[in-house]
Each structure stands twice: as C-alpha cells, then as structure tokens.
Amino acid sequence: MGSEFHASYLDVPPGGGGLKSWIFSTDHKRIAILYLISILAFFFVGAAIGILMRLELIAPGKTLFEPSTYNALFTLHGVIMIFLFVIPGMPAILGNFFLPIMIGAKDVAFPRLNLLSWWIYMAGALLAVASLFTGGGPPDTGWTFYVPYSLRTGTNVTLAVFAAFVLGFSSILTGLNFITTVHRLRAPGMTFFRMPLFVWAHYATAWIQILATPILAITLVLVMAERLFGIGLFDPAKGGDPLLFQHLFWIYSHPAVYIMILPPMGYISEIIPTFAKKRIYGYKAIALSSLAIAFVGYLVWGHHMFTSGMSDTSRWIFSLLTFLVAIPSGVKVFNWVATLYKGSIELEPPLVYVLAFIFLFSIGGLTGLMQGALATDIHLHDTYFVVGHFHYIIFGGAVFAFMAALLYWFPKMTGRMYSKRAVWVALAHQFVGFNMLYFSMLILGMMGMPRRYYDYLPRFQTLHVVATVGSWILVAGLVVLAAALLRALRRGERAPANPWGGVSLEWTIPSPPPEENFSLPPEVGEPYDFSKGPAR
Amino acid sequence: MTTTAAVDQVFLLIIAISVALLLLVTGLMLWFVVRYRRSRHPQAEEVKGSTALEVAWTLIPTLLVLVMFWYGYKGFEFLRRPPPGSLEVTVTGRMWDWGFEYANGKKSEKLFVPLGRPVKVNLRSVDVIHSFYVPAFRVKEDAVPGQESYLWFKPQSMGPADIFCAEFCGERHAYMISQVIVMEPAEFERWLAAPSPTEMSGTEAPSAADAAREVMEEWGCFACHSTDGTESVGPTLKGIWGRTVTVIAGGQVYELKSDEAYLRKALLKPSDELVKGYDDLMPPSELTDEQMSILLEYLKIL
C-alpha cells in the first residue's frame, strides 16, 4: 500500500470543510472526535466544580458558598461526571474510533444513527445545562435523585431528570450500533475469538447499554410523573414505597459502573501486550469474563442499599453476589500482570499510565471488599470512604485507563506525537495529587465523616486540608497533560503508522487513518501475535 | 461484646487480606517491569498458559472472598440482634434534627443513655429519608418515612459520641447532628424520672416562653425558623403574628393576614397555603392541643 495516496479523515472533504463537515459527518472517526471534544469539555467543567467543592471544604464553616450552593455543586459534579462524561465517554469516544477499524470494517453498522446518537447526547447535555438556569435553580438532590427528597425539593429536578432520560437514548443507540457492527461487519477471517479484547469489552458494554438503560429511563419518567402529578408510587402516605425508587435506580446504576469500567479494561488489554511485545495472558478468560461481568453485574444492585432498611435476608444475598462478581475483575488484574512476565518491556507513557491504573484500580477493588462485607459496610455506608472508593475505581481506574488509551492512540488519531517529557510531569502530579485527595477520603470515611456534608466537625479538618491540596496537584497534572496534547496537535512530530509496534489492525493503516479505513480487505491473523514483528 | 468490637474485627481481617493482595500485585508488577525491561530482556518469550495457575488464582480469591463474606455476615447478624433487656428509645428524624423519646414519654434533644446497658434505637422519619449514624459504635440505619427500622449499640465508656445524619436530606443535612451522652446508670435513672420542663409545676414552673421553646425544640422548628429575624430555610417567626404574607395555594397566589386561624392551619398542614418564596419542605405536625396553645401564645409575643 506504501506509495498509494490516501485522503486522511481529517482532510477537508470534497463537499467543503468547516463546522458542517464535522457536525453532519457520518464517519465514525469524525463522530468520535465530536464526542471527544464535547465530552472532555464537560469533564473539565465537572473537574472545576470538584475543585470548588474542595475549596469550600478546606475549613469548617462557610468558606465560599452557602449550603444550598454547595448542595447544588455536588449534584452537578455527579450528574456531569456520571451522565455527561464517564458513561458516554468510555464507550463512545475510543469505541467509535477504533471498534470498526479493529474488526476491519469501514464504519459502524448504522453511520447515520451514530451521528444521531451524538446529537441526542448534545440535546441531553443542553437540557442539563438549561436545568441550572430555569425553574427553581440547579437541582440539589445528589446525582442519585433519591425520593422523597427529590419530590419535595423546589429545585429544578424535573428538567435535570429529563436530561438524564434523553442522554440514556444516546447510550442505548450507541450500544445497538456497536452490537450490530460486531455481529455483521467483521472482516473475512475475523472470527469472534480473533477480535482484540478492546472489541470484546465494548461488545459486552453495549449489551449493558441496551438492556439496563431502559430501566433508568422508566425510573426517571416515574420521578417526573411523581413531581408533576403526585401519583404516589414512592409516597408511603399514598401506599407507595420510597425504597422502590432505590431498587429501580440501582438496577440500572450498578450495571452502569460496568459501562464505565469495561471499555477501560479493554484499553488496558491492548496496551500491555504492545509494550511487553507479548501475547496477552488468558485471552479467552478475559474475553468471556467481560461478558460474565456484564451479566452478573445485574444481580448486585442491592449492595447500594445495605443500610436502607431492606430485609436482612436480601442484604446477605446481595453481599454474597457482590463478592462473587469481584472474582472476574480480580482475575483480569492477574492476567494483565502475568502478561508482563518474560515480556520485553518498554516503559513508554501509555504503559506507565497502565501501571498507575493497576495500582489505583486494585485499591479501588480492595476497598470495595470492605463495603461488600455487611458488618463493615454498615459503618462505611454514605461516608467519605464510599466517595474515596468510587473515585479510585472511576477516576483511578476508568479515567487513568482512558488517559493511557488516549496517549496510546493519539498518534494514530491525529498523526502527531506528543512530548513524552511533558507527559511524565503530568503523570507524576496526577499520581501524587490523586492519592492525597482520595486516600484522605478513605481515612475520613473510616473515621466516620459522612458524605455530602457542607460543614464538618473540627476533628476532620487535617485530612480535608490534605485532600484539598491534593486536588490542586491533581488538576495541575490534568492541565499539563491537556496542554501537552493540544500543543502536539500543531507542533508535534509527524507520527508513523505504527509508532509502538502494535499488531492490531489500526496499526496497519496510515496515521491519521484514511476516510474509509481500508483500501483493501485487511489480512486477519491470530490476535496479539508478536512473532511476526510489528504490523505493517 | 460491643458493636464496635464486632465490626472492627471484620475490618482487621479484610484490611489484612487487602494489603497482602495489593502488595503482591504491585510488587510482582514492578518486579516484572524492572526484570524484563527491553534493555535487559530484548526478546519476549512465549509463555505457555498454565491451567494449574489459572485455577489457583481463581480458587484462592474465591475462598478468600467467601471468608470475608462469612465474617461480614456474622458481624452483621450480631448488629441485627439487640440483646434482651435493651433500653428502647424512639428516634424521629426530620429536616433537620433528631428527636428522642423514651418509653415513659420523656423527650430530649440528645440521646442520653446509661453506661453498659444495650440501647435499641427504633427509627422513624416524618419527611424524607435520613440515616442515623453513630461512628463510635459503628452503627447506621436509614430512617425511612412509612417504615420502621432499628439498630442497637452498647456504650462501654463515658464521654459523648457524635450522631450524624448520613443520608442527604436537604439544605441543612450537615447540621442534622446530635450526640449520645453516656451517664452513670443511677444518674441516668434520675434524669429519666425527672419530668421535661413543660410538665413541671409549682415553684419550678418555667416561663411560658421556655415552655414554648421546649415544644419547638421537640418538633425541630429551629432547624429552619429563627426567632430573631434572621432569614433561613423557612420564614422567621419574629413578628409573624398579624403579619401580611403572600401565599400560594392550588396554583393561586394571594395575600392574607397571618392570624390564629392561619397559623393553626400552617402548623398542622403547612403545604396547603405555602408562603411564597419558600420551598414546600415542612412536614405536617401532630401537635397536641396543649402544645398548640402554648405555641400560639408564644408566637403572639415574638
């Protein structure tokens, strides 16, 4: 293919360039970039809100805001990070870009539906923003919208909930698209067990997106109906039950955690073999455990409700199931570490981010055990321990993996290479700041500091100060990374087609990839086969 | 055994296993990265899959999690079985304070308990979900409207223990805190037998204002209403008698005079005619006739 000319997907298309060529493009790669820009914009808004919350908490009493403002801030932080960043971001950005390429397809199965999904995402995001400035002001319920408080508060819960409802459709349609793509568009020779684990992870995630999200949609419709018409489904005075909401909410929102973490597990499974130059250990175990996690993940929602007053029998059953779902995740970690054994390891930025991921994600998983066990969860429930734990999973896990993946595929997506020195500086700050911020929260939780508190007793202050200072260091690391990548877009060296010596199909095509990915049907061999050298 | 000891031993077990696993995973990872770095190990070696290894790293963690589950369950079972002879206290959560009531009708703002005797707390909520949490005793349970729940603990040392609300319940959630006050048993019995100020008579009779404030403490009015003109979550009660207020009822907005008839209604069914500009947060109260008249007298003079 060497000397043939390929128009890159980034080149101005025949119909003319400009914004229109992006927001109406049906090219999965352009749509991935649309998602990347819009979702990361929300990430930085969410992070800025996080910084403001930490500032308020640097000392007891009022520092910057009134309690009602603080309550709105933590609600916004949660809603933005969960519904506008992690849930759409993990599958839709890199999944859109690389899932079709990795199975040798020219695009996803339904390119126009794919574009519609992005538009629905934007519509949902605008509704969420609108809920801040209309009605009774920004919602103050926490991202979980627990009744009966969410039914009584005068803030604009109805619109915020409607926004989450709309965002759900974007997620469902993306899931539908990915499942169909994997089933129908694999290149000749690309059997299921030749697919990279990235594809397996996104395939499993897509099933959760289409099966779990409708439950959230129904639940949110019920909340709107309660607020608008007072039908009494969750109101004990009318024969309803507030716990019903929690069950419905977590039947979606627990599997949603796997929407956030399964795709990152897929990124990790691509990056480690490339830098160890070695077949991934336990390919089939990782592939199938993604599916196992996706389905068993439906059965553990009750662990969010161990102090809710639900029956003691339900509590121990959910505790047992929770421990069992921990095993496949643990086994994946062992597989990744085992892949390093006897490899030929090159410590490039993506791999070092992966090492940070393994450490932070392990802490996230192990702190989960303390909450899976009933006796200890009773103490830890709704404390800072929970906040620390899920940031270790979602930030230390999913987002560190996302940064690793972005650094891994950045040269492919943009055709440019970034400054590795800047990345080392970024990672050092992120790692130190992250642990100061969230490990303090773990200890605060053990000490009994409840979450969602605007104010606290003086004995908790030292650790709050450590956490706040940590948040500054962490955000400095994020800014350095963002700056390094933005600078690379203009000034970075030209990246070759295969800078890391990878063997999956995206490395066989130029960087940045041409419009329809492959000019000839790709040759498909065994996955992770490094014996023939890097892909060409 | 106390609830604290029962929970802490499970903590120790899980933390020990977790730290061991974390060190193992991180240690191996770092060792491989150093030992097999490109400069020292230029050619990766094919490693044959080992069934024995995979079975081992699935089975051993399975056993470990089952052990953790079991001890977690046993500890929990202990937390759910209040010993016979426990002192029963009814705790009412409301936005945004806790009310405590003893079997003899004695009410208080803090949870007074005798040293060494198990205490069973029966929980209820009059508005939204709250969660009764005493970190020192490692116990927590939600107070859910329309539902009864409970927890128990045994105070083994003197000194106060903090009570927090652990389920987000609105603007002043962080201030929904109280304390467990542990007393010598004899002292506690004396305290329990002494009547609340409102029930006192004779020379110790409190002023009408004190009696009214006692009622307001009991119903948690001060969480949202000031008596000195400070604006808070709800309108201030200073000068409320005879004030002209704008209310919203059934979608209509109109002005009315805040007289006895209105205040009586507003206390019993606050949502019916809501003062404009405030959220519909106040729970309907079930004041006794006596409490109502004490309160109305007080509102006149504020």
Tab-separated table of C-alpha atoms in Angstrom, chain A residues 61-62 67-68 71 74-75 140-142 144 146-149 152-155 236 241-243 246 274-279 281-282 285 306-312 315-317 319-320 323-324 326-327 331 333-335 337-338 340-347 351 354-356 358-359 362-363 366-367 369-370 372-383 385 445-457 459-460 531, chain B residues 6-8 10-11 14-15 17-19 21-22 24-26 28-34 36-39 41-51 53-54 57-58 61-63 65-66 68-76 79-80 95-96 126-129 131 133-150 162-177 279-284:
chain	number	residue	atom	x	y	z
A	61	GLY	CA	-17.986	26.524	58.435
A	62	LYS	CA	-18.570	28.772	55.496
A	67	PRO	CA	-25.078	25.313	51.980
A	68	SER	CA	-27.637	25.376	49.157
A	71	ASN	CA	-25.504	21.043	47.606
A	74	PHE	CA	-22.000	18.231	44.401
A	75	THR	CA	-25.147	17.342	42.500
A	140	ASP	CA	-29.691	19.766	44.934
A	141	THR	CA	-30.506	16.093	45.365
A	142	GLY	CA	-27.198	14.418	44.571
A	144	THR	CA	-28.888	9.728	42.705
A	146	TYR	CA	-33.375	9.789	45.928
A	147	VAL	CA	-37.056	10.143	46.739
A	148	PRO	CA	-38.820	11.517	48.735
A	149	TYR	CA	-36.354	14.412	48.903
A	152	ARG	CA	-40.109	17.729	47.720
A	153	THR	CA	-37.226	19.997	46.793
A	154	GLY	CA	-38.180	23.150	44.948
A	155	THR	CA	-35.139	22.985	42.685
A	236	PRO	CA	-45.944	5.915	51.803
A	241	ASP	CA	-42.610	2.894	48.856
A	242	PRO	CA	-39.500	5.117	48.784
A	243	LEU	CA	-37.269	2.032	48.594
A	246	GLN	CA	-33.712	2.930	45.123
A	274	THR	CA	2.048	-3.942	22.754
A	275	PHE	CA	4.647	-2.687	25.237
A	276	ALA	CA	5.544	-6.163	26.511
A	277	LYS	CA	5.689	-7.429	22.906
A	278	LYS	CA	3.868	-10.485	24.053
A	279	ARG	CA	0.568	-12.292	23.638
A	281	TYR	CA	-2.144	-13.972	29.053
A	282	GLY	CA	-5.527	-15.736	29.171
A	285	ALA	CA	-10.644	-15.835	30.049
A	306	PHE	CA	-27.276	-2.241	52.923
A	307	THR	CA	-28.493	0.386	55.402
A	308	SER	CA	-31.727	1.252	53.598
A	309	GLY	CA	-33.936	-0.823	55.848
A	310	MET	CA	-34.313	-3.578	53.245
A	311	SER	CA	-34.764	-7.081	54.739
A	312	ASP	CA	-31.784	-8.761	56.381
A	315	ARG	CA	-28.796	-7.909	52.464
A	316	TRP	CA	-26.776	-11.101	52.857
A	317	ILE	CA	-27.797	-12.420	49.445
A	319	SER	CA	-23.442	-9.291	49.847
A	320	LEU	CA	-22.638	-12.818	48.653
A	323	PHE	CA	-18.220	-10.852	46.462
A	324	LEU	CA	-18.675	-13.285	43.590
A	326	ALA	CA	-15.367	-9.314	42.355
A	327	ILE	CA	-13.607	-12.504	41.238
A	331	VAL	CA	-8.636	-12.442	37.669
A	333	VAL	CA	-5.747	-7.958	37.047
A	334	PHE	CA	-3.767	-11.200	37.486
A	335	ASN	CA	-3.905	-11.761	33.709
A	337	VAL	CA	0.306	-8.650	35.453
A	338	ALA	CA	1.075	-12.136	34.137
A	340	LEU	CA	4.310	-8.660	31.747
A	341	TYR	CA	6.123	-11.836	32.844
A	342	LYS	CA	9.032	-12.615	30.475
A	343	GLY	CA	7.979	-9.807	28.158
A	344	SER	CA	10.322	-7.282	26.598
A	345	ILE	CA	9.001	-4.229	28.326
A	346	GLU	CA	9.358	-0.690	27.062
A	347	LEU	CA	8.318	1.975	29.573
A	351	LEU	CA	2.294	1.691	29.683
A	354	VAL	CA	-1.411	1.473	32.786
A	355	LEU	CA	0.847	0.610	35.732
A	356	ALA	CA	-0.687	3.521	37.657
A	358	ILE	CA	-3.356	-1.286	38.011
A	359	PHE	CA	-2.247	0.114	41.370
A	362	SER	CA	-6.535	-2.515	42.822
A	363	ILE	CA	-7.029	-0.129	45.733
A	366	LEU	CA	-9.962	-3.950	47.525
A	367	THR	CA	-11.736	-1.077	49.281
A	369	LEU	CA	-14.459	-5.626	49.584
A	370	MET	CA	-14.855	-3.666	52.806
A	372	GLY	CA	-19.264	-5.717	50.155
A	373	ALA	CA	-18.976	-7.230	53.632
A	374	LEU	CA	-22.091	-6.408	55.623
A	375	ALA	CA	-20.672	-5.626	59.057
A	376	THR	CA	-18.075	-3.185	57.749
A	377	ASP	CA	-20.363	-1.580	55.182
A	378	ILE	CA	-22.811	-0.594	57.909
A	379	HIS	CA	-20.082	1.692	59.254
A	380	LEU	CA	-18.765	2.886	55.888
A	381	HIS	CA	-22.038	3.403	54.036
A	382	ASP	CA	-22.660	7.001	52.926
A	383	THR	CA	-19.323	8.164	54.302
A	385	PHE	CA	-14.976	6.048	52.302
A	445	GLY	CA	-14.688	7.713	55.953
A	446	MET	CA	-13.198	5.206	58.374
A	447	MET	CA	-13.270	7.993	60.977
A	448	GLY	CA	-16.970	8.473	60.349
A	449	MET	CA	-17.137	11.583	58.154
A	450	PRO	CA	-20.473	11.397	56.278
A	451	ARG	CA	-20.577	12.343	52.596
A	452	ARG	CA	-22.480	15.276	51.107
A	453	TYR	CA	-21.673	17.428	54.152
A	454	TYR	CA	-21.284	21.152	53.635
A	455	ASP	CA	-19.713	21.520	57.066
A	456	TYR	CA	-17.853	19.199	59.398
A	457	LEU	CA	-16.513	18.837	62.924
A	459	ARG	CA	-11.506	16.828	64.170
A	460	PHE	CA	-11.861	16.057	60.445
A	531	SER	CA	6.100	-13.335	16.497
B	6	ALA	CA	-17.763	-6.886	66.385
B	7	VAL	CA	-17.278	-4.613	63.380
B	8	ASP	CA	-13.617	-3.798	63.990
B	10	VAL	CA	-14.071	-7.790	60.445
B	11	PHE	CA	-12.243	-4.616	59.411
B	14	ILE	CA	-10.396	-7.582	55.365
B	15	ILE	CA	-7.704	-4.914	55.619
B	17	ILE	CA	-6.107	-9.608	53.220
B	18	SER	CA	-6.381	-6.459	51.085
B	19	VAL	CA	-2.953	-5.120	51.976
B	21	LEU	CA	-3.101	-8.732	47.844
B	22	LEU	CA	-2.171	-5.137	46.961
B	24	LEU	CA	1.513	-8.961	45.870
B	25	VAL	CA	0.001	-7.460	42.710
B	26	THR	CA	2.004	-4.207	42.801
B	28	LEU	CA	5.012	-8.526	41.027
B	29	MET	CA	4.108	-5.855	38.509
B	30	LEU	CA	7.080	-3.653	39.421
B	31	TRP	CA	9.441	-6.608	39.583
B	32	PHE	CA	8.424	-7.783	36.080
B	33	VAL	CA	8.811	-4.271	34.706
B	34	VAL	CA	12.340	-3.999	36.080
B	36	TYR	CA	12.043	-7.806	31.897
B	37	ARG	CA	12.745	-4.268	30.677
B	38	ARG	CA	13.693	-4.056	26.999
B	39	SER	CA	17.346	-3.195	27.659
B	41	HIS	CA	15.412	-8.633	28.068
B	42	PRO	CA	15.292	-7.678	24.376
B	43	GLN	CA	13.281	-10.655	23.200
B	44	ALA	CA	9.923	-11.522	24.755
B	45	GLU	CA	9.466	-15.203	25.475
B	46	GLU	CA	6.334	-17.131	24.709
B	47	VAL	CA	4.767	-18.278	27.965
B	48	LYS	CA	2.559	-21.338	27.802
B	49	GLY	CA	-0.765	-20.953	29.537
B	50	SER	CA	-0.849	-22.851	32.791
B	51	THR	CA	-4.174	-24.349	33.777
B	53	LEU	CA	-2.003	-21.349	37.716
B	54	GLU	CA	-5.355	-20.121	36.401
B	57	TRP	CA	-5.713	-17.697	41.025
B	58	THR	CA	-9.441	-18.192	40.614
B	61	PRO	CA	-9.542	-15.478	45.687
B	62	THR	CA	-12.901	-17.269	45.693
B	63	LEU	CA	-12.076	-18.820	49.041
B	65	VAL	CA	-13.968	-13.620	49.367
B	66	LEU	CA	-16.146	-16.346	50.862
B	68	MET	CA	-14.733	-12.216	54.054
B	69	PHE	CA	-18.401	-12.631	53.198
B	70	TRP	CA	-18.894	-15.051	56.084
B	71	TYR	CA	-17.295	-12.874	58.756
B	72	GLY	CA	-19.070	-9.828	57.361
B	73	TYR	CA	-22.326	-11.719	57.639
B	74	LYS	CA	-21.654	-12.939	61.187
B	75	GLY	CA	-20.796	-9.433	62.336
B	76	PHE	CA	-23.917	-8.096	60.678
B	79	LEU	CA	-25.635	-5.962	64.770
B	80	ARG	CA	-29.199	-7.009	63.983
B	95	MET	CA	-35.464	18.057	58.445
B	96	TRP	CA	-33.055	18.755	60.143
B	126	VAL	CA	-41.624	12.205	59.282
B	127	ASP	CA	-40.436	13.651	55.973
B	128	VAL	CA	-37.600	12.373	53.789
B	129	ILE	CA	-35.030	9.604	54.235
B	131	SER	CA	-29.800	7.891	58.257
B	133	TYR	CA	-25.210	7.096	62.247
B	134	VAL	CA	-23.008	6.800	65.330
B	135	PRO	CA	-19.443	6.242	64.061
B	136	ALA	CA	-18.089	5.451	67.526
B	137	PHE	CA	-20.414	2.453	67.746
B	138	ARG	CA	-20.081	1.515	64.027
B	139	VAL	CA	-23.850	1.505	63.585
B	140	LYS	CA	-26.051	3.117	60.968
B	141	GLU	CA	-29.556	2.580	59.630
B	142	ASP	CA	-31.822	4.677	57.440
B	143	ALA	CA	-34.947	6.284	58.837
B	144	VAL	CA	-37.451	5.900	56.022
B	145	PRO	CA	-40.869	7.567	56.011
B	146	GLY	CA	-43.632	4.993	56.342
B	147	GLN	CA	-41.275	2.318	57.583
B	148	GLU	CA	-39.892	1.179	60.934
B	149	SER	CA	-36.226	0.330	61.308
B	150	TYR	CA	-33.857	-0.167	64.218
B	162	ASP	CA	-21.418	12.051	67.695
B	163	ILE	CA	-24.639	11.256	65.881
B	164	PHE	CA	-24.743	12.220	62.205
B	165	CYS	CA	-27.364	12.071	59.511
B	166	ALA	CA	-25.744	10.023	56.751
B	167	GLU	CA	-28.411	10.241	54.044
B	168	PHE	CA	-28.578	13.536	52.189
B	169	CYS	CA	-31.777	15.243	53.280
B	170	GLY	CA	-31.594	18.808	52.055
B	171	GLU	CA	-30.109	22.182	52.775
B	172	ARG	CA	-29.083	21.690	56.398
B	173	HIS	CA	-28.171	17.997	56.140
B	174	ALA	CA	-24.680	18.662	57.543
B	175	TYR	CA	-26.216	20.225	60.650
B	176	MET	CA	-28.513	17.311	61.417
B	177	ILE	CA	-26.171	16.159	64.139
B	279	ASP	CA	-39.925	25.504	49.336
B	280	ASP	CA	-42.591	23.059	50.411
B	281	LEU	CA	-40.345	21.303	52.897
B	282	MET	CA	-42.072	21.492	56.277
B	283	PRO	CA	-43.646	18.232	57.386
B	284	PRO	CA	-47.208	18.306	58.746
